[in-house]
XYZ file of C-alpha atoms in Angstrom:
634
model
C 49.195 -12.647 -30.067
C 47.394 -11.488 -32.652
C 45.486 -14.568 -33.218
C 42.179 -12.512 -31.708
C 41.606 -11.795 -35.103
C 39.776 -14.739 -35.453
C 37.309 -13.195 -32.425
C 37.387 -10.700 -34.835
C 36.254 -12.452 -38.107
C 33.261 -13.271 -36.149
C 32.039 -9.612 -37.051
C 32.811 -9.840 -40.123
C 30.436 -12.523 -40.895
C 27.754 -10.283 -39.771
C 28.188 -7.531 -42.157
C 28.923 -7.789 -44.813
C 27.376 -1.776 -59.242
C 27.318 -1.900 -62.191
C 27.138 0.820 -65.040
C 25.028 0.647 -67.725
C 26.271 -2.709 -70.837
C 27.468 0.683 -72.801
C 30.232 2.469 -71.990
C 32.674 4.697 -73.579
C 36.461 3.405 -73.664
C 38.094 6.281 -74.967
C 42.019 5.734 -75.490
C 41.852 2.452 -75.184
C 43.329 0.589 -78.560
C 41.390 -1.791 -80.566
C 41.093 -4.911 -78.313
C 41.923 -3.635 -75.674
C 39.913 -5.740 -72.442
C 38.319 -3.313 -70.085
C 36.171 -3.601 -66.719
C 33.208 -1.029 -66.715
C 31.460 -2.153 -63.954
C 32.369 -3.258 -60.610
C 31.631 -7.290 -61.414
C 33.373 -7.034 -64.492
C 30.237 -6.700 -66.411
C 26.739 -5.463 -65.667
C 25.655 -9.266 -64.653
C 28.545 -9.496 -62.229
C 30.566 -12.579 -64.233
C 33.925 -11.276 -63.046
C 35.400 -12.273 -66.286
C 38.086 -10.927 -68.668
C 39.209 -11.876 -72.120
C 42.667 -10.564 -71.654
C 45.328 -13.361 -72.159
C 48.389 -12.064 -71.733
C 49.300 -13.464 -68.573
C 49.000 -16.477 -68.287
C 49.964 -19.812 -66.761
C 53.103 -19.668 -68.662
C 54.437 -16.084 -67.740
C 52.024 -15.640 -64.280
C 55.307 -15.802 -61.982
C 56.964 -13.022 -63.561
C 54.382 -10.350 -62.384
C 55.759 -7.656 -60.688
C 53.753 -3.686 -59.562
C 53.453 -2.238 -61.824
C 52.171 1.345 -60.010
C 50.594 2.313 -57.052
C 48.459 4.678 -56.069
C 47.591 6.492 -52.594
C 43.826 7.476 -51.328
C 45.723 9.040 -48.589
C 43.089 8.229 -46.069
C 45.748 7.081 -44.075
C 46.706 10.523 -43.524
C 43.422 12.208 -43.674
C 41.246 9.955 -42.051
C 43.866 9.101 -38.701
C 41.300 8.790 -36.057
C 38.851 6.596 -38.355
C 41.015 4.244 -40.748
C 40.541 1.814 -37.373
C 36.886 1.476 -38.972
C 37.311 1.172 -42.139
C 37.277 -1.797 -45.048
C 39.232 -1.041 -48.248
C 36.614 -3.216 -50.347
C 37.205 -1.261 -53.614
C 37.331 -2.580 -56.819
C 38.005 -0.272 -59.642
C 36.244 0.084 -63.357
C 37.540 1.429 -66.379
C 35.381 3.282 -68.616
C 36.584 7.202 -70.846
C 40.234 6.120 -70.062
C 39.997 6.465 -66.916
C 40.111 3.854 -63.963
C 37.696 4.641 -61.269
C 37.926 4.223 -57.914
C 36.559 5.072 -54.352
C 38.095 4.861 -50.990
C 36.225 4.169 -47.190
C 35.672 7.317 -46.940
C 33.757 7.535 -50.301
C 36.802 9.920 -52.048
C 36.170 9.102 -55.539
C 39.319 9.399 -57.508
C 39.848 9.001 -61.649
C 43.622 7.741 -62.364
C 45.664 6.869 -65.996
C 45.579 3.442 -66.515
C 48.917 3.182 -67.212
C 50.889 5.044 -65.016
C 47.747 5.356 -61.305
C 48.411 9.553 -61.953
C 45.380 10.832 -60.260
C 43.755 12.522 -63.120
C 41.146 14.171 -60.490
C 39.335 13.567 -57.202
C 36.311 14.987 -55.680
C 35.552 14.277 -51.748
C 31.934 14.677 -50.380
C 33.359 15.126 -46.894
C 31.388 12.535 -44.787
C 30.540 12.850 -41.255
C 33.539 11.927 -39.324
C 34.516 9.591 -36.141
C 31.055 7.279 -36.708
C 30.332 3.880 -36.111
C 28.589 2.375 -39.375
C 27.092 -1.368 -39.179
C 29.663 -1.987 -42.117
C 32.360 0.207 -41.648
C 33.530 3.237 -43.609
C 33.409 0.760 -46.512
C 32.944 2.271 -50.712
C 32.958 -0.969 -52.649
C 32.746 0.592 -56.161
C 31.444 3.278 -58.242
C 29.042 3.086 -60.966
C 29.583 4.712 -64.838
C 26.338 5.494 -66.960
C 26.526 7.836 -70.355
C 23.702 9.909 -71.566
C 22.235 9.822 -74.926
C 24.419 12.758 -75.699
C 27.365 10.852 -74.558
C 28.230 12.724 -71.983
C 29.441 10.103 -68.635
C 28.484 10.281 -65.715
C 30.111 8.294 -62.393
C 27.451 7.468 -59.398
C 29.024 7.014 -55.774
C 26.724 6.072 -52.804
C 27.820 7.245 -49.962
C 28.317 5.986 -46.146
C 25.861 8.613 -44.956
C 22.731 8.003 -47.140
C 23.523 10.266 -50.634
C 23.410 9.525 -54.400
C 26.237 12.047 -55.937
C 26.371 12.085 -59.513
C 29.694 13.616 -61.121
C 30.909 14.434 -64.273
C 33.431 11.439 -65.783
C 35.674 13.832 -67.504
C 36.178 16.160 -65.004
C 35.185 14.931 -61.197
C 32.470 17.732 -60.784
C 28.932 17.101 -59.650
C 26.138 17.012 -61.891
C 24.318 20.356 -61.132
C 21.331 19.428 -62.798
C 21.204 16.384 -60.916
C 18.816 16.282 -57.557
C 20.154 19.261 -55.852
C 23.736 20.356 -57.044
C 24.512 16.632 -58.073
C 23.319 15.045 -55.115
C 20.021 13.229 -54.036
C 19.579 12.380 -50.576
C 16.600 10.074 -48.537
C 14.842 10.099 -45.405
C 15.942 6.198 -44.014
C 13.100 6.860 -41.783
C 13.803 5.850 -37.515
C 16.921 5.175 -36.873
C 18.214 4.153 -33.506
C 21.400 6.247 -34.431
C 22.623 7.783 -36.885
C 24.690 5.937 -38.376
C 22.562 2.808 -38.249
C 22.047 2.910 -41.975
C 24.210 2.994 -45.007
C 24.950 2.306 -48.339
C 28.166 0.396 -49.149
C 28.002 -1.219 -52.286
C 28.230 0.410 -56.067
C 24.744 1.992 -57.041
C 23.775 -0.139 -60.799
C 22.218 1.742 -63.801
C 20.383 0.874 -66.497
C 18.024 2.274 -69.552
C 18.264 5.658 -67.241
C 17.370 4.523 -63.953
C 19.700 4.005 -60.881
C 18.843 2.326 -58.249
C 20.745 2.260 -54.516
C 20.241 -1.026 -51.527
C 21.462 0.033 -48.122
C 23.097 -1.246 -45.038
C 21.517 -1.722 -41.662
C 22.182 -1.976 -38.078
C 21.952 -6.046 -37.531
C 20.641 -7.411 -34.223
C 19.265 -4.904 -32.235
C 15.656 -4.523 -33.043
C 12.280 -5.730 -33.908
C 10.911 -2.610 -34.964
C 13.316 -1.282 -37.578
C 13.190 0.496 -40.424
C 12.529 -1.207 -43.356
C 14.896 -2.326 -46.520
C 13.802 0.171 -48.954
C 15.365 0.057 -52.199
C 15.032 3.057 -54.304
C 15.416 4.408 -58.208
C 16.097 7.578 -59.471
C 16.178 9.313 -62.512
C 19.504 9.072 -63.842
C 19.585 12.686 -65.786
C 17.709 14.125 -63.597
C 17.537 12.668 -60.149
C 13.784 12.682 -59.419
C 12.275 8.984 -57.635
C 11.195 6.671 -60.284
C 10.009 4.042 -57.983
C 10.810 1.966 -54.332
C 10.447 -1.272 -53.425
C 10.275 -2.864 -49.331
C 10.657 -6.884 -49.847
C 8.686 -7.359 -46.869
C 5.533 -5.286 -47.683
C 2.791 -7.212 -48.019
C 4.268 -9.417 -45.270
C 1.437 -8.290 -42.631
C 4.792 -9.361 -39.764
C 6.196 -6.979 -36.975
C 9.860 -6.848 -38.877
C 12.071 -4.014 -41.069
C 15.435 -4.955 -42.711
C 15.381 -7.406 -45.320
C 17.678 -4.595 -46.901
C 20.200 -5.252 -49.650
C 23.477 -4.259 -48.606
C 25.222 -6.557 -51.299
C 26.114 -5.422 -54.896
C 23.145 -5.894 -57.431
C 23.109 -6.912 -60.741
C 21.190 -5.678 -64.316
C 20.230 -7.317 -67.323
C 19.417 -4.285 -69.207
C 18.394 -6.301 -72.450
C 15.409 -7.545 -70.270
C 14.916 -4.562 -68.567
C 15.682 -5.978 -65.189
C 17.525 -5.961 -61.799
C 18.095 -8.759 -59.498
C 18.715 -8.023 -55.551
C 20.406 -9.985 -53.199
C 17.939 -9.532 -49.748
C 18.695 -9.832 -46.422
C 17.161 -10.944 -43.330
C 14.131 -9.661 -41.633
C 14.544 -8.040 -38.027
C 15.549 -9.056 -35.878
C 18.336 -12.183 -36.729
C 18.738 -14.737 -34.435
C 14.890 -14.996 -32.977
C 11.855 -14.426 -34.733
C 8.896 -14.482 -32.674
C 7.310 -11.437 -34.425
C 7.496 -12.246 -37.862
C 5.423 -15.605 -38.353
C 5.717 -17.414 -41.710
C 8.961 -17.590 -44.278
C 9.545 -13.336 -44.529
C 7.673 -13.103 -47.626
C 10.692 -12.003 -50.053
C 13.533 -11.361 -47.508
C 16.507 -13.613 -47.764
C 15.743 -14.073 -52.382
C 16.637 -13.599 -55.087
C 14.220 -10.491 -56.366
C 14.326 -9.520 -60.027
C 12.278 -6.324 -60.265
C 11.474 -3.872 -63.411
C 14.076 -1.606 -63.621
C 12.239 0.987 -65.184
C 9.066 0.435 -62.931
C 9.873 -1.592 -59.614
C 7.417 -3.817 -60.336
C 8.322 -7.543 -58.878
C 8.512 -10.212 -61.565
C 9.595 -13.118 -59.345
C 11.254 -14.307 -56.015
C 13.318 -17.275 -54.959
C 13.934 -17.686 -51.322
C 17.350 -18.996 -50.515
C 16.290 -19.292 -46.586
C 13.126 -19.429 -44.896
C 12.086 -17.935 -41.236
C 15.534 -17.131 -40.882
C 16.892 -16.886 -37.593
C 20.929 -17.720 -38.561
C 21.731 -14.204 -40.186
C 21.675 -16.213 -43.362
C 21.089 -13.503 -45.324
C 21.749 -13.406 -49.470
C 25.072 -11.700 -49.352
C 27.010 -11.687 -52.902
C 25.955 -10.368 -56.769
C 23.351 -12.185 -57.767
C 25.770 -13.780 -61.373
C 24.142 -13.433 -64.782
C 25.631 -16.108 -67.357
C 24.324 -18.734 -69.302
C 24.339 -22.276 -68.087
C 24.407 -25.601 -70.021
C 22.964 -28.201 -67.281
C 22.326 -31.546 -68.430
C 21.742 -30.724 -71.760
C 19.753 -27.895 -71.578
C 20.884 -24.194 -72.084
C 19.212 -21.364 -70.121
C 19.903 -17.810 -68.679
C 20.788 -18.073 -65.599
C 21.065 -16.554 -62.099
C 23.775 -17.816 -59.960
C 23.803 -17.134 -56.053
C 26.160 -17.854 -53.606
C 24.958 -17.874 -50.236
C 26.601 -17.847 -46.692
C 25.424 -21.519 -46.033
C 27.824 -23.055 -48.715
C 24.771 -23.682 -50.874
C 25.075 -22.506 -54.401
C 22.040 -22.088 -56.716
C 21.424 -21.583 -59.957
C 17.724 -19.893 -60.838
C 16.503 -19.351 -64.985
C 16.692 -15.789 -65.156
C 13.579 -15.757 -66.635
C 10.801 -16.962 -64.121
C 13.342 -17.888 -61.188
C 12.975 -21.284 -61.142
C 15.639 -23.384 -60.353
C 17.804 -24.503 -63.691
C 19.308 -27.357 -61.502
C 16.392 -28.573 -59.199
C 16.031 -27.842 -55.113
C 14.648 -29.591 -52.606
C 13.047 -29.127 -49.640
C 14.369 -30.959 -46.840
C 13.213 -31.842 -43.381
C 15.596 -29.890 -40.814
C 16.054 -29.497 -37.082
C 13.360 -27.837 -35.008
C 12.756 -27.645 -30.820
C 13.180 -23.758 -31.573
C 13.354 -21.364 -28.927
C 10.112 -20.816 -26.900
C 7.678 -18.717 -29.211
C 9.226 -19.593 -32.291
C 7.883 -21.192 -35.218
C 10.839 -22.266 -37.572
C 10.197 -23.334 -41.023
C 10.160 -27.585 -40.943
C 11.973 -27.506 -44.719
C 14.986 -25.244 -45.944
C 16.239 -25.299 -49.853
C 18.495 -27.361 -50.967
C 20.117 -27.894 -54.792
C 20.981 -31.105 -55.538
C 24.235 -30.149 -56.854
C 26.907 -28.844 -56.301
C 27.422 -30.787 -53.189
C 28.132 -27.659 -50.364
C 30.939 -26.113 -50.665
C 31.116 -26.217 -46.938
C 31.603 -28.180 -43.978
C 28.186 -28.129 -42.453
C 28.656 -30.342 -39.609
C 30.641 -30.892 -36.390
C 31.377 -33.927 -33.715
C 32.920 -33.050 -30.713
C 35.940 -35.520 -31.783
C 35.971 -33.591 -34.633
C 37.358 -31.056 -32.061
C 40.646 -29.060 -33.594
C 43.693 -28.239 -31.553
C 47.711 -28.164 -31.181
C 47.855 -30.190 -27.930
C 45.499 -32.067 -25.829
C 44.839 -29.500 -23.551
C 43.468 -27.386 -26.096
C 41.752 -29.556 -28.511
C 40.275 -31.168 -25.490
C 38.710 -27.285 -24.201
C 37.036 -27.791 -27.779
C 35.541 -30.267 -28.018
C 34.175 -29.662 -24.780
C 32.785 -26.210 -26.337
C 31.214 -28.617 -28.782
C 29.671 -31.061 -27.195
C 28.137 -28.471 -24.857
C 26.912 -26.591 -27.202
C 23.421 -27.197 -29.788
C 24.572 -28.776 -33.551
C 21.997 -30.772 -35.388
C 23.558 -30.036 -38.694
C 22.775 -26.839 -40.886
C 19.527 -24.408 -39.667
C 20.249 -25.598 -36.147
C 18.243 -23.289 -33.993
C 19.630 -20.836 -31.467
C 19.139 -21.543 -27.983
C 19.724 -20.556 -24.510
C 22.379 -22.931 -24.038
C 24.515 -21.818 -26.934
C 23.623 -23.691 -30.790
C 26.581 -23.860 -33.012
C 25.574 -22.211 -36.759
C 28.539 -23.872 -39.521
C 29.553 -22.463 -42.050
C 29.978 -18.671 -39.407
C 27.220 -16.160 -40.626
C 30.288 -14.650 -42.697
C 30.051 -17.685 -45.025
C 30.237 -19.841 -47.051
C 30.519 -17.009 -49.208
C 30.438 -13.401 -48.591
C 29.962 -10.295 -50.695
C 32.737 -11.028 -52.742
C 30.512 -13.492 -54.975
C 31.867 -15.674 -57.392
C 33.791 -15.837 -60.915
C 32.293 -17.230 -64.169
C 33.691 -18.188 -66.986
C 31.059 -19.157 -70.091
C 33.358 -20.159 -71.810
C 33.889 -23.595 -70.083
C 31.070 -23.178 -67.992
C 33.047 -22.911 -64.659
C 31.990 -21.017 -61.549
C 34.794 -20.169 -59.114
C 34.100 -19.488 -55.677
C 36.021 -19.001 -52.423
C 34.197 -19.624 -48.581
C 35.206 -19.386 -45.350
C 34.507 -22.419 -43.164
C 35.104 -21.319 -39.239
C 32.097 -21.585 -36.936
C 29.962 -18.980 -34.926
C 28.753 -19.820 -30.847
C 25.253 -17.850 -30.743
C 23.598 -18.081 -27.907
C 20.095 -15.915 -27.368
C 19.882 -14.098 -23.961
C 16.389 -13.505 -22.001
C 16.196 -10.064 -21.558
C 16.236 -9.512 -18.648
C 20.070 -10.945 -18.123
C 20.528 -8.965 -21.089
C 22.163 -5.839 -19.377
C 24.508 -8.003 -17.221
C 25.706 -10.351 -19.813
C 27.168 -7.114 -21.896
C 28.548 -5.738 -18.789
C 30.149 -9.397 -18.356
C 31.858 -9.234 -22.027
C 32.252 -5.736 -23.397
C 34.030 -6.957 -25.978
C 31.709 -9.434 -27.322
C 29.267 -9.368 -29.937
C 26.062 -8.973 -27.612
C 23.252 -7.080 -29.106
C 19.022 -6.797 -27.362
C 17.545 -7.678 -30.028
C 14.656 -5.173 -28.590
C 11.072 -6.393 -28.167
C 11.337 -9.785 -28.199
C 12.738 -12.029 -25.619
C 15.909 -12.539 -25.861
C 18.789 -10.561 -27.123
C 21.816 -12.133 -28.777
C 25.598 -13.530 -27.991
C 27.476 -13.795 -31.032
C 31.223 -15.253 -31.260
C 33.292 -17.545 -33.195
C 34.432 -20.575 -31.605
C 38.086 -20.543 -31.033
C 40.737 -22.033 -28.361
C 42.237 -20.701 -25.631
C 44.857 -19.953 -28.460
C 42.614 -18.068 -30.378
C 42.420 -20.903 -33.040
C 39.334 -22.006 -34.592
C 38.009 -25.737 -32.750
C 36.922 -26.766 -36.199
C 40.087 -28.811 -38.711
C 41.474 -26.445 -41.291
C 41.496 -25.716 -44.052
C 39.490 -22.323 -42.582
C 39.351 -20.591 -45.808
C 38.962 -22.342 -49.792
C 38.462 -21.774 -53.466
C 37.087 -24.066 -55.524
C 35.897 -24.640 -58.723
C 32.508 -25.790 -60.382
C 31.231 -27.672 -63.617
C 28.122 -25.665 -64.077
C 27.365 -29.086 -66.653
C 27.876 -31.555 -64.321
C 27.692 -29.331 -61.096
C 30.611 -31.832 -59.655
C 32.766 -29.707 -58.177
C 35.849 -29.707 -59.922
C 38.762 -28.487 -57.352
C 38.954 -27.340 -54.051
C 42.109 -25.676 -52.610
C 42.803 -23.900 -49.497
C 43.039 -20.176 -49.602
C 45.592 -17.891 -47.254
C 47.951 -18.551 -44.822
C 48.371 -17.687 -40.915
C 52.177 -15.983 -41.937
C 50.434 -12.108 -41.101
C 48.675 -12.905 -37.838
C 51.598 -14.957 -36.347
C 55.299 -14.479 -38.455
C 56.513 -17.996 -39.367
C 53.495 -19.547 -38.275
C 52.593 -20.832 -41.795
C 55.538 -23.104 -41.214
C 54.160 -25.392 -38.702
C 50.521 -25.092 -38.985
C 50.476 -25.302 -43.076
C 48.426 -24.031 -45.622
C 44.984 -23.874 -43.750
C 43.702 -21.088 -45.036
C 41.757 -18.113 -43.305
C 38.591 -16.953 -43.316
C 38.430 -14.584 -46.359
C 36.193 -11.372 -47.587
C 36.431 -10.538 -51.535
C 35.813 -12.630 -54.600
C 38.018 -14.240 -57.516
C 38.485 -12.707 -61.061
C 38.975 -15.556 -63.959
C 39.969 -14.411 -67.303
C 40.671 -16.102 -70.726
C 43.943 -16.406 -70.014
C 43.827 -19.237 -67.768
C 44.031 -17.618 -64.421
C 42.303 -17.004 -61.650
C 43.257 -13.851 -59.332
C 42.013 -13.174 -55.692
C 43.031 -11.224 -52.519
C 40.720 -11.929 -49.908
C 42.618 -14.246 -47.110
C 43.957 -12.886 -43.471
C 47.589 -12.566 -45.123
C 48.726 -9.393 -47.595
C 49.146 -11.313 -50.779
C 46.849 -11.274 -54.446
C 47.648 -14.533 -55.739
C 46.742 -16.425 -58.964
C 45.924 -20.235 -59.492
C 45.829 -22.591 -62.556
C 41.673 -22.080 -63.365
C 42.051 -25.390 -64.469
C 44.279 -27.192 -61.695
C 43.885 -24.915 -58.645
C 47.797 -24.878 -58.301
C 48.947 -21.325 -56.594
C 51.503 -20.003 -59.154
C 51.999 -16.965 -57.766
C 51.359 -14.660 -54.966
C 52.051 -10.247 -55.166
C 52.951 -9.492 -51.572
C 50.650 -6.257 -51.161
C 51.407 -3.147 -48.482
C 48.638 -4.275 -46.518
C 45.577 -6.621 -45.896
C 43.999 -7.150 -49.780
C 40.418 -7.715 -48.328
C 38.862 -6.640 -51.684
C 37.982 -7.807 -55.292
C 40.786 -7.601 -57.794
C 40.095 -6.280 -61.477
C 41.964 -7.091 -64.901
C 42.263 -4.453 -67.885
C 44.430 -4.154 -70.811
C 45.558 -0.545 -71.682
C 47.722 -0.133 -74.890
C 48.487 -3.388 -75.253
C 49.644 -4.397 -71.389
C 47.879 -6.033 -69.101
C 47.320 -5.122 -65.795
C 45.546 -6.971 -62.410
C 44.798 -4.015 -59.642
C 43.728 -4.573 -56.524
C 43.301 -2.263 -53.376
C 45.150 -2.832 -50.907
C 43.917 -1.537 -47.322
C 42.796 -3.732 -44.819
C 39.694 -4.169 -42.979
C 38.240 -3.694 -39.670
C 36.540 -6.784 -38.684
C 38.758 -8.987 -39.818
C 42.500 -6.794 -38.175
C 44.263 -7.273 -41.301
C 47.038 -4.546 -41.621
C 45.948 -1.104 -42.109
C 46.627 0.851 -45.495
C 45.770 3.011 -48.388
C 47.074 1.508 -51.938
C 45.054 0.623 -55.027
C 48.363 -1.789 -56.590
C 48.881 -2.856 -60.187
C 50.547 -5.415 -61.426
C 52.059 -6.544 -64.909
C 54.544 -8.562 -66.533
C 57.462 -6.852 -67.553
C 57.544 -4.630 -70.932
């Protein structure tokens, strides 16, 4: 049965830009609304002023056009190891997008017709940490008015393309390409670039994704900046520099944000290596698991705010920091909104990094594995309340029958779980929410007019078990289909799996995925609704399971028309929700899994909503290679 996908969702948890504010809209009519950057704007608000599609007419949406990247035929052998997480951008009268294999396309926004294509021909047959993946590209226009598309590739190249022709810009780097030395990787595909670069003030910045849980002496998670005109190196930033610990990673694999007026770039950093046992890195890991603000022209650290101290849960920051002006209890501040895997939403002052909504340090469970030095407290914002459950008792176990519910009850009872931040141990620890969220790379959408944030979450559990190194090889041989990693250099390896019943159903009660609206004026959650059904995992199961929601990857967008659009769930739909009430008003069938964040724009007077439908390796959803555009009848 395809319920085994729930187990695969575990890996999705573990894995898991923007152009300049200035952009050309040649060919667009006056009043047309575009989408010039990965997150809608350079600050990642995922808001559109388009209002043609409304709650009153959204039910009439239909497919306007489709475009195939050709990945299904050209990458037959590797498509199963891919994730089509792309969000297109609109600039210079063209849509720009990339396939999971880094092929870049320019399309006519009204018809989906291909205008040009570029294929960097990445290495085939490799297994990258975050699947074959390309979340987006970035657009930038130089002083002479010439547009460039910047692409970061799976095989660690930064490429500049002419926006009009798709040809490499010869004056950038070496014939359009900059490469860098990542350091000593344990394997060739141990590092990749998955999220779009960001560009501002003539500087282009890229991060990277690095293998999880492999070793203490991991390569550093260095963020790199280059001159956008020439490709010459500008600066590098290692989040762990000066921490005086033996560790690597703390990389930036998620999308970044830019405040061009302030000249700041905002980094969401990940956890230091290894993830689940950290005797090698006593202390709070400096700028790991942090929102970090740097001067984009120099790389100078302006401020950093850490959301998890001494992370041993893989609770890195997975989502783009969203820049918006927030009025909380009468005080208006330019802020950074940061959703997290823990289901907590932090709101920080953009100038200083200090909390706009107060954050308190609360005592958390102790008594970690021998040699572990846990932080006695962790930061919790006073509002909003956690967006995901984070505590479960054995009697809360879910199941269809007395038998499978009993198995889940015993599994919960036999594992350690003292709430959020319970440390991993050799007897097994419940990590709830699991390491895929809470919120993952899809981030949130922010309607600054209403001061409302919309954010989706996944609500399932991991069972994480530490394995003494002398038992590691035996454990891996016994369970070859389970994620078991060595964490070389410390005394324990790790085993991680979604906690499911014998039927493959999560052991915690549904909903297993939700969409929320948060009033940033008060910090109150206005509504929460299930997101997704099990329809495409087991046909007709939605009729006896109901609206359970599912784990999800991808984020929401919100429009001035009063709608929230989102795919993300493990069924093949793009959905529209009423922004005021959370009521599901429409869903459009997709040819494959829609584990991507949609975008919307108005072109020649018609509003389109576009989403990548190609499925996802880690969630096991249906594969495809289509970009699908929906619109109202003409």
